Tab-separated table of C-alpha atoms in Angstrom:
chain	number	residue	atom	x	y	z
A	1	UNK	CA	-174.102	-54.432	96.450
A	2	UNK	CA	-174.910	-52.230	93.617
A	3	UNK	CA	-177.950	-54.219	92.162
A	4	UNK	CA	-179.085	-53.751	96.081
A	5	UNK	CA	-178.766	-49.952	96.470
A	6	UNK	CA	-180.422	-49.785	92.748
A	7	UNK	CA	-183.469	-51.718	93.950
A	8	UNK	CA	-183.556	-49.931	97.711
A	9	UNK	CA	-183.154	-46.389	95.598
A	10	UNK	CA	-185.897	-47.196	93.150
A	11	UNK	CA	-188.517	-48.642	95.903
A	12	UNK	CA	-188.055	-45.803	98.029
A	13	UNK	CA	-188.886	-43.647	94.635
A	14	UNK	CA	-191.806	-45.904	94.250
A	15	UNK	CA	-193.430	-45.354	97.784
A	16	UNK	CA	-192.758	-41.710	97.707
A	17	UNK	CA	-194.818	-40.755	94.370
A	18	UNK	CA	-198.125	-41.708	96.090
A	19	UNK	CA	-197.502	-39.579	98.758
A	20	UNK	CA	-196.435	-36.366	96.402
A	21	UNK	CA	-200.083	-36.882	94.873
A	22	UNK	CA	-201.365	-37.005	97.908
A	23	UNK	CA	-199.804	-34.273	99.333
A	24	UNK	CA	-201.101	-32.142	95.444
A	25	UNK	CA	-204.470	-33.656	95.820
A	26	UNK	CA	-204.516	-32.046	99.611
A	27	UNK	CA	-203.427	-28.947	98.348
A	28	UNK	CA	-205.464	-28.204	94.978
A	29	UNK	CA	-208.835	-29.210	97.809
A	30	UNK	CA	-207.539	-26.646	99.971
A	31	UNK	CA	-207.162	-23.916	97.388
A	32	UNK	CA	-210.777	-24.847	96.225
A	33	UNK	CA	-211.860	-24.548	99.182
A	34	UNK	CA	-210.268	-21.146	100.371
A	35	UNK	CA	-211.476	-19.653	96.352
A	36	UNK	CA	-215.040	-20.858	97.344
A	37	UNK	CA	-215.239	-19.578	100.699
A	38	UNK	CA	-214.079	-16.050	99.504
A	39	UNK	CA	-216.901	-15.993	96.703
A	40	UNK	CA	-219.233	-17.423	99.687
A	41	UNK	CA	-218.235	-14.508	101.825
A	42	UNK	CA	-218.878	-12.199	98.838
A	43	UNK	CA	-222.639	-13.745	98.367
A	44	UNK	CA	-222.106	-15.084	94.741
A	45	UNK	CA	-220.544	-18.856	95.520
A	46	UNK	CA	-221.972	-20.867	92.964
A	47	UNK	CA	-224.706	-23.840	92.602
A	48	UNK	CA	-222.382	-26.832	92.040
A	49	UNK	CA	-218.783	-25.873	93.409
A	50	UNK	CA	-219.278	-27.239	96.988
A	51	UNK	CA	-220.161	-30.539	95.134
A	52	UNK	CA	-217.427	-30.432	92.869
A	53	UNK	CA	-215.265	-30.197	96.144
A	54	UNK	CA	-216.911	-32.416	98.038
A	55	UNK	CA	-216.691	-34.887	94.963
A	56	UNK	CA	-212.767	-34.312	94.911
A	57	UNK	CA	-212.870	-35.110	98.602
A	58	UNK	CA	-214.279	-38.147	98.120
A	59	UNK	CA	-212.019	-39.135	95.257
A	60	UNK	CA	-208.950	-38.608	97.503
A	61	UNK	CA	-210.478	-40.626	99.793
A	62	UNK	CA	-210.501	-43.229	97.250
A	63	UNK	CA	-207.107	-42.710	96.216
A	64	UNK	CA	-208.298	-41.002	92.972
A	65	UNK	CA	-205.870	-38.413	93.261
A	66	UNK	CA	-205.761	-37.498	89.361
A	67	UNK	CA	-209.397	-37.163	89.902
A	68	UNK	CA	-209.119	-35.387	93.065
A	69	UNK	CA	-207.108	-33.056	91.440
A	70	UNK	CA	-209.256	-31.880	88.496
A	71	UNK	CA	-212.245	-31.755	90.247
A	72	UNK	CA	-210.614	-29.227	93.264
A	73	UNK	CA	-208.708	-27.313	89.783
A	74	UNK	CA	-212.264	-26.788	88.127
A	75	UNK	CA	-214.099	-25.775	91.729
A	76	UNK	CA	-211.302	-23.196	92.095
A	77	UNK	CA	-211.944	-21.871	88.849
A	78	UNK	CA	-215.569	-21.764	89.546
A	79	UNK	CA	-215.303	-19.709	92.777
A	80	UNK	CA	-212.644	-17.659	90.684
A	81	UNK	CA	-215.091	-16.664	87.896
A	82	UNK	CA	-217.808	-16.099	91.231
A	83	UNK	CA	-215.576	-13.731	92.852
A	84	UNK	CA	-215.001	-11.373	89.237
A	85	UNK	CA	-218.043	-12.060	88.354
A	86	UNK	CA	-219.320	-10.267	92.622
A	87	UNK	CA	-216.452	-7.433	91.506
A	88	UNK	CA	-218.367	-6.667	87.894
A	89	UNK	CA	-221.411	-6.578	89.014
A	90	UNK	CA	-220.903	-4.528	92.521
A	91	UNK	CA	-221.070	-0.787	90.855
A	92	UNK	CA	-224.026	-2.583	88.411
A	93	UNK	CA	-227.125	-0.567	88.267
A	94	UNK	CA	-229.967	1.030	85.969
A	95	UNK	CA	-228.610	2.797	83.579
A	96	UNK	CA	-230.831	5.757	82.534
């Protein structure tokens, strides 16, 4: 009975970790996504960051989620570096 609840305990453990990637996966996209819409608002989104998400989107799909992951990590510090990079430059001007 014991060997049975070992092997129930450990496939149930087994089933679940896919999901908890899927579910981080899900979550670093979203994040991405919400950073890169705020530098969009601001007018300085960069060049390759909706690619970068779109390529994490794809590798979820895939069931990449280690992949998924980094890619949505380094589009969220993309639109991160956009959005200080708006806030230096919104007082920038000449200076005579």
């Amino acid at each position: 009975m014991k060997k049975f609840l070992l092997g129930a305990f450990l496939c149930a453990s087994l089933v679940s970790l896919p999901t908890m990637a899927q579910e981080d996966a899900a979550k670093a996209i979203e994040e991405a996504k919400v950073a890169y819409q705020d530098a969009d608002t601001r007018g300085y989104a960069w060049r390759d960051t909706r690619k970068m998400i779109k390529q994490a989107e794809k590798a979820a799909a895939d069931g990449d989620q280690e992949k998924a992951i980094q890619l949505a990590t380094q589009a969220k510090a993309q639109s991160e570096a956009a959005i200080a990079q708006a806030a230096r430059e919104a007082n920038a001007g000449p200076r005579i």
